[in-house]
Amino acid sequence: MAHDSKNKLSMVGGTKKPKFDNLLSIASWPICCLLVLVLGWSLLLNHLGNERHSMERFALKESGILAQAYADHLNRTFESIDKIALTVRFAWSLADGAVSLQQMAQKGLFPSTSLILVAVADAEGEVISSTQPLERPVSIRDREHFQVQRSSGGDRLFISKPLVGRMSGQKVIQFSRKMLDRQGNFAGVVVVSINPAYFVSAFESSPLGADGVLAVVGDDAAVRATRMGAHASADADTIFKQAPGITDYAGSMPLDGNKWFTDGRNRFGGWQRVPDYPFMAMVALDEEEQLGAYYGKRAITIKTGVLLSLLLLLLTASGTMSTIRLARSRRHAADIRQVYRVATEASSDGFYILAPVLDGRGAVVDFHVADCNERGAAILWKQRRDFLGKPLSHIYPARAFRRFMAILHGVMERGVAEDEFCIHSSDGSTTRWVHRRLVKSANGIAVTLRDVSDTKRHIYELERKGNEDALTRLHNRHWLHASLPGIIERARQGHCHVALLYIDIDGFKAVNDTMGHAAGDQLLQLAAARLESVIRPKDKAVRLGGDEFLLVLEDIRETEAAQIAARVVELLSEKFKLDPGMQSIGASVGISLYPKDGASAEELLQNADVAMYSAKQAGKGQWRFFSPDFYDSLRARLNIERRLRDAIEFDQFVMYYQPRVDMQTGQVTSLEALIRWEDPETGLVEPHKFIDIAEQTGLIVNVGSQVISKVCAQIEQWSRQQAKGIPVSINVSAKQFQKGGLQAELSAALQRHGLAPDMVEVEVTESSMMGDSDAISEEFISLQKLGIKVLVDDFGTGYSSLSQLQRLEMDGLKIDRSFTSELGKTRQGEIFFSAIVTMAHSLGMRVVAEGVETPEQARILKRLECDEIQGFYVSRPVPANDVPEIIAKPIKLAA
């Protein structure tokens, strides 16, 4: 008995620990399940709450942006209506009241819409003309807008409250302007009646959605016009429960549907005051529409959470039952498998194992899914139960099956393979990028899948930012160079045209200089928005950099490209509302067409740039198609500029000299130094072919410095040859003179060559005397103190005044050849010339007549007491070697 008792105790003691282990194992499953569920649902609900708040903030911001855009739209609309009233009033004034508004409407002078009616009433309030036929007499004498305009002392636009029009019989808002007769007395009014639906119907409806609200609210808080979705209404009561009493200039806030709207729907409201008119633009975006994506995602997320929770509960129940049911030895193996399953299901990677299917000869003809986790099936848009055990030939379509089998055969041979592929959901609404790694194992192939969609989206976002201008959000130059060749290739294959519109903003630098770079950036953003508004959805707008833009227009006719270019010029010429104030600019547009103007991206861009330059040359604010003739002339000009730079660098200029002769003695009193260019390509080049280009490019300053150096060196050489010392006058350009430092440059050259100051004279054009009077005076005084005489060249062709000549105390006037050529032809020519001579002598200046070519002109000039003459009659310009012979003896002049 004692022995039996001992055995029983041993058995009881032996079963306590297994029972305890079983209870602990059983309890651990529900406890872990509970912890995972609490933690998971807490994180999930917190994430959903944060996402909702983010979308609400975005919706409020979007409503504010739309309200601002709608306010700008209303401002332009009110301005257009006022322009109609002013146009009618002007036409009425020109025609002395004989105006037919019906004829004006038939000629397209008013917008072609039934929502606008224009009428003119006389001083008694009787309507005398209207865009709508007058079937009966209509009087507006008792209307508020008529009485206000009649009693008003000024000229202003009066906007009425909504009322029923006596002609249209519809609810309208009336805009009126006073008319005056020639004596300034009240003569009637111009009335533009607008159906309130006009103010809401023209605004883009797509951002509003089906239940978004658009409203025009007056300063009196009364709603003038409303629209819900695409349906406009003049009756606010159909949408609003109460008048929107908003007084702030702009803002946004959530709107309680039960308090604000008749349909009880919550909305996100934004408002913006119309800048120049007593109205508020209001936009209310429907909450359900704005948060629709969130609600859908939330439902899917919660559903997924519920399913995962149920799955977790099922796994917990399964594990608990297995723990109770199975023996210790089998329970250990089951625990390992369960842990493995939990680990694989919790992993972000999916996997499945493929086992080969062999034919009768032992060849692999297919694979079936031997095992997989839920993630592996889900990544492929499938359920594990529908995936497990299935042959690949039943899972994939025939074409996809053949491609996959080729990959699998390669893995069986090489052991490993990696690739990426794109897979679509069954309804085609969602795309997923998957990275796949395949490794051969003893029994088949192990496949690991990873969803890399987020990485792909990140890469796409980086590429987008790399192709987007940070300031304007337009495409940038990098995108253009990468995409334009492909656009041209599509046009070549489709036998259609591409147009490039090269746009340069005129006056942008002035905005930066006067208003600051922040205003300049704001201007570029607004200009970019206007450019996007004129192009079609398939076209692209590009910011090339600075103030240069490009429009890429695909599949377009030449006439359409011209219309868009004209619209660009028109839009960019309208004033911009910047933070510092209103600002006007312009635009020059150049157009090149594929294939007419080039077959490559580089050629089309270059030719569009050339066409834009042509538009600027035409006076800015213009548009031009590419012209090969203009391009040839521009290329020739650039070629001259390039060679001119070489001429300065390699000293290719030579000096010719033309004498000035005293009218009384015939003695040569001075020589004018005239530049010539010895071009190695074309020979001797006259100054009129290159001086203008040198002036425009600023190279004239360097050319002028070389002239001063060459002339002083030549005077020194003549003095060494013991030639007669004669002063030489040097032409100084306006840019060279106005930049300052001329006295210092001349003084240094005189000292370098050991010359007296009276051996050099300076000739300046009248344009050189314009500008800063004090600076000009200082430069003239410094030259005269040095002992250098200063003469006014080509007098009579510029803008100098007698007071300026007297103040600057010039030494002489050289009268332009255009006046000399008139001598002997008309009496008026002599009178004008004589007046200049008398004026110059009274100011103590000598007079030189330029362009003297005939003995008759010389005789007349002598009679008019002209001091000196210069021209072909005396001598043509000659090289330096011929000068000593010319100045050695007096020149015989006509008696």
PDB file of N, CA and C in Angstrom, residues 775-804:
ATOM      1  N   ALA A 775      28.361 117.175 -64.092  1.00  0.00           N
ATOM      2  CA  ALA A 775      29.438 116.284 -64.531  1.00  0.00           C
ATOM      3  C   ALA A 775      29.975 116.702 -65.890  1.00  0.00           C
ATOM      4  N   ILE A 776      29.054 117.095 -66.815  1.00  0.00           N
ATOM      5  CA  ILE A 776      29.478 117.536 -68.145  1.00  0.00           C
ATOM      6  C   ILE A 776      30.312 118.806 -68.031  1.00  0.00           C
ATOM      7  N   SER A 777      29.838 119.757 -67.233  1.00  0.00           N
ATOM      8  CA  SER A 777      30.573 121.013 -67.065  1.00  0.00           C
ATOM      9  C   SER A 777      31.965 120.758 -66.534  1.00  0.00           C
ATOM     10  N   GLU A 778      32.096 119.881 -65.537  1.00  0.00           N
ATOM     11  CA  GLU A 778      33.412 119.582 -64.962  1.00  0.00           C
ATOM     12  C   GLU A 778      34.338 118.982 -66.011  1.00  0.00           C
ATOM     13  N   GLU A 779      33.813 118.106 -66.881  1.00  0.00           N
ATOM     14  CA  GLU A 779      34.652 117.490 -67.910  1.00  0.00           C
ATOM     15  C   GLU A 779      35.124 118.530 -68.925  1.00  0.00           C
ATOM     16  N   PHE A 780      34.200 119.430 -69.362  1.00  0.00           N
ATOM     17  CA  PHE A 780      34.581 120.484 -70.310  1.00  0.00           C
ATOM     18  C   PHE A 780      35.610 121.428 -69.692  1.00  0.00           C
ATOM     19  N   ILE A 781      35.371 121.844 -68.456  1.00  0.00           N
ATOM     20  CA  ILE A 781      36.280 122.782 -67.795  1.00  0.00           C
ATOM     21  C   ILE A 781      37.667 122.162 -67.647  1.00  0.00           C
ATOM     22  N   SER A 782      37.722 120.856 -67.295  1.00  0.00           N
ATOM     23  CA  SER A 782      39.022 120.207 -67.121  1.00  0.00           C
ATOM     24  C   SER A 782      39.782 120.141 -68.439  1.00  0.00           C
ATOM     25  N   LEU A 783      39.054 119.914 -69.579  1.00  0.00           N
ATOM     26  CA  LEU A 783      39.719 119.908 -70.887  1.00  0.00           C
ATOM     27  C   LEU A 783      40.235 121.291 -71.252  1.00  0.00           C
ATOM     28  N   GLN A 784      39.420 122.327 -71.010  1.00  0.00           N
ATOM     29  CA  GLN A 784      39.828 123.684 -71.370  1.00  0.00           C
ATOM     30  C   GLN A 784      40.960 124.182 -70.487  1.00  0.00           C
ATOM     31  N   LYS A 785      40.959 123.776 -69.196  1.00  0.00           N
ATOM     32  CA  LYS A 785      42.077 124.145 -68.318  1.00  0.00           C
ATOM     33  C   LYS A 785      43.370 123.497 -68.794  1.00  0.00           C
ATOM     34  N   LEU A 786      43.258 122.308 -69.373  1.00  0.00           N
ATOM     35  CA  LEU A 786      44.431 121.636 -69.909  1.00  0.00           C
ATOM     36  C   LEU A 786      44.957 122.345 -71.153  1.00  0.00           C
ATOM     37  N   GLY A 787      44.090 123.161 -71.810  1.00  0.00           N
ATOM     38  CA  GLY A 787      44.488 123.874 -73.020  1.00  0.00           C
ATOM     39  C   GLY A 787      43.986 123.230 -74.285  1.00  0.00           C
ATOM     40  N   ILE A 788      43.022 122.335 -74.178  1.00  0.00           N
ATOM     41  CA  ILE A 788      42.467 121.644 -75.346  1.00  0.00           C
ATOM     42  C   ILE A 788      41.164 122.320 -75.736  1.00  0.00           C
ATOM     43  N   LYS A 789      41.043 122.669 -77.013  1.00  0.00           N
ATOM     44  CA  LYS A 789      39.808 123.276 -77.511  1.00  0.00           C
ATOM     45  C   LYS A 789      38.739 122.189 -77.707  1.00  0.00           C
ATOM     46  N   VAL A 790      37.479 122.611 -77.475  1.00  0.00           N
ATOM     47  CA  VAL A 790      36.359 121.683 -77.618  1.00  0.00           C
ATOM     48  C   VAL A 790      35.366 122.255 -78.622  1.00  0.00           C
ATOM     49  N   LEU A 791      35.014 121.458 -79.640  1.00  0.00           N
ATOM     50  CA  LEU A 791      34.084 121.885 -80.672  1.00  0.00           C
ATOM     51  C   LEU A 791      32.861 120.969 -80.662  1.00  0.00           C
ATOM     52  N   VAL A 792      31.711 121.573 -81.029  1.00  0.00           N
ATOM     53  CA  VAL A 792      30.477 120.785 -81.172  1.00  0.00           C
ATOM     54  C   VAL A 792      30.393 120.287 -82.603  1.00  0.00           C
ATOM     55  N   ASP A 793      30.380 118.966 -82.799  1.00  0.00           N
ATOM     56  CA  ASP A 793      30.350 118.359 -84.120  1.00  0.00           C
ATOM     57  C   ASP A 793      28.905 118.121 -84.568  1.00  0.00           C
ATOM     58  N   ASP A 794      28.683 118.175 -85.885  1.00  0.00           N
ATOM     59  CA  ASP A 794      27.357 117.901 -86.481  1.00  0.00           C
ATOM     60  C   ASP A 794      26.282 118.762 -85.832  1.00  0.00           C
ATOM     61  N   PHE A 795      26.574 120.062 -85.590  1.00  0.00           N
ATOM     62  CA  PHE A 795      25.619 120.931 -84.905  1.00  0.00           C
ATOM     63  C   PHE A 795      24.339 121.056 -85.738  1.00  0.00           C
ATOM     64  N   GLY A 796      23.197 121.007 -85.023  1.00  0.00           N
ATOM     65  CA  GLY A 796      21.894 121.135 -85.670  1.00  0.00           C
ATOM     66  C   GLY A 796      21.151 119.829 -85.778  1.00  0.00           C
ATOM     67  N   THR A 797      21.830 118.712 -85.462  1.00  0.00           N
ATOM     68  CA  THR A 797      21.156 117.402 -85.569  1.00  0.00           C
ATOM     69  C   THR A 797      20.808 116.820 -84.216  1.00  0.00           C
ATOM     70  N   GLY A 798      21.189 117.513 -83.112  1.00  0.00           N
ATOM     71  CA  GLY A 798      20.951 116.968 -81.776  1.00  0.00           C
ATOM     72  C   GLY A 798      19.984 117.802 -80.981  1.00  0.00           C
ATOM     73  N   TYR A 799      20.230 117.925 -79.674  1.00  0.00           N
ATOM     74  CA  TYR A 799      19.267 118.541 -78.763  1.00  0.00           C
ATOM     75  C   TYR A 799      19.883 119.628 -77.885  1.00  0.00           C
ATOM     76  N   SER A 800      21.023 120.176 -78.287  1.00  0.00           N
ATOM     77  CA  SER A 800      21.654 121.191 -77.453  1.00  0.00           C
ATOM     78  C   SER A 800      20.832 122.481 -77.479  1.00  0.00           C
ATOM     79  N   SER A 801      21.019 123.312 -76.464  1.00  0.00           N
ATOM     80  CA  SER A 801      20.313 124.590 -76.366  1.00  0.00           C
ATOM     81  C   SER A 801      21.325 125.715 -76.268  1.00  0.00           C
ATOM     82  N   LEU A 802      20.863 126.948 -76.542  1.00  0.00           N
ATOM     83  CA  LEU A 802      21.756 128.103 -76.467  1.00  0.00           C
ATOM     84  C   LEU A 802      22.308 128.269 -75.060  1.00  0.00           C
ATOM     85  N   SER A 803      21.459 128.060 -74.053  1.00  0.00           N
ATOM     86  CA  SER A 803      21.919 128.221 -72.671  1.00  0.00           C
ATOM     87  C   SER A 803      23.007 127.211 -72.347  1.00  0.00           C
ATOM     88  N   GLN A 804      22.891 126.003 -72.892  1.00  0.00           N
ATOM     89  CA  GLN A 804      23.902 124.999 -72.624  1.00  0.00           C
ATOM     90  C   GLN A 804      25.208 125.344 -73.326  1.00  0.00           C
TER      91      GLN A 804
END
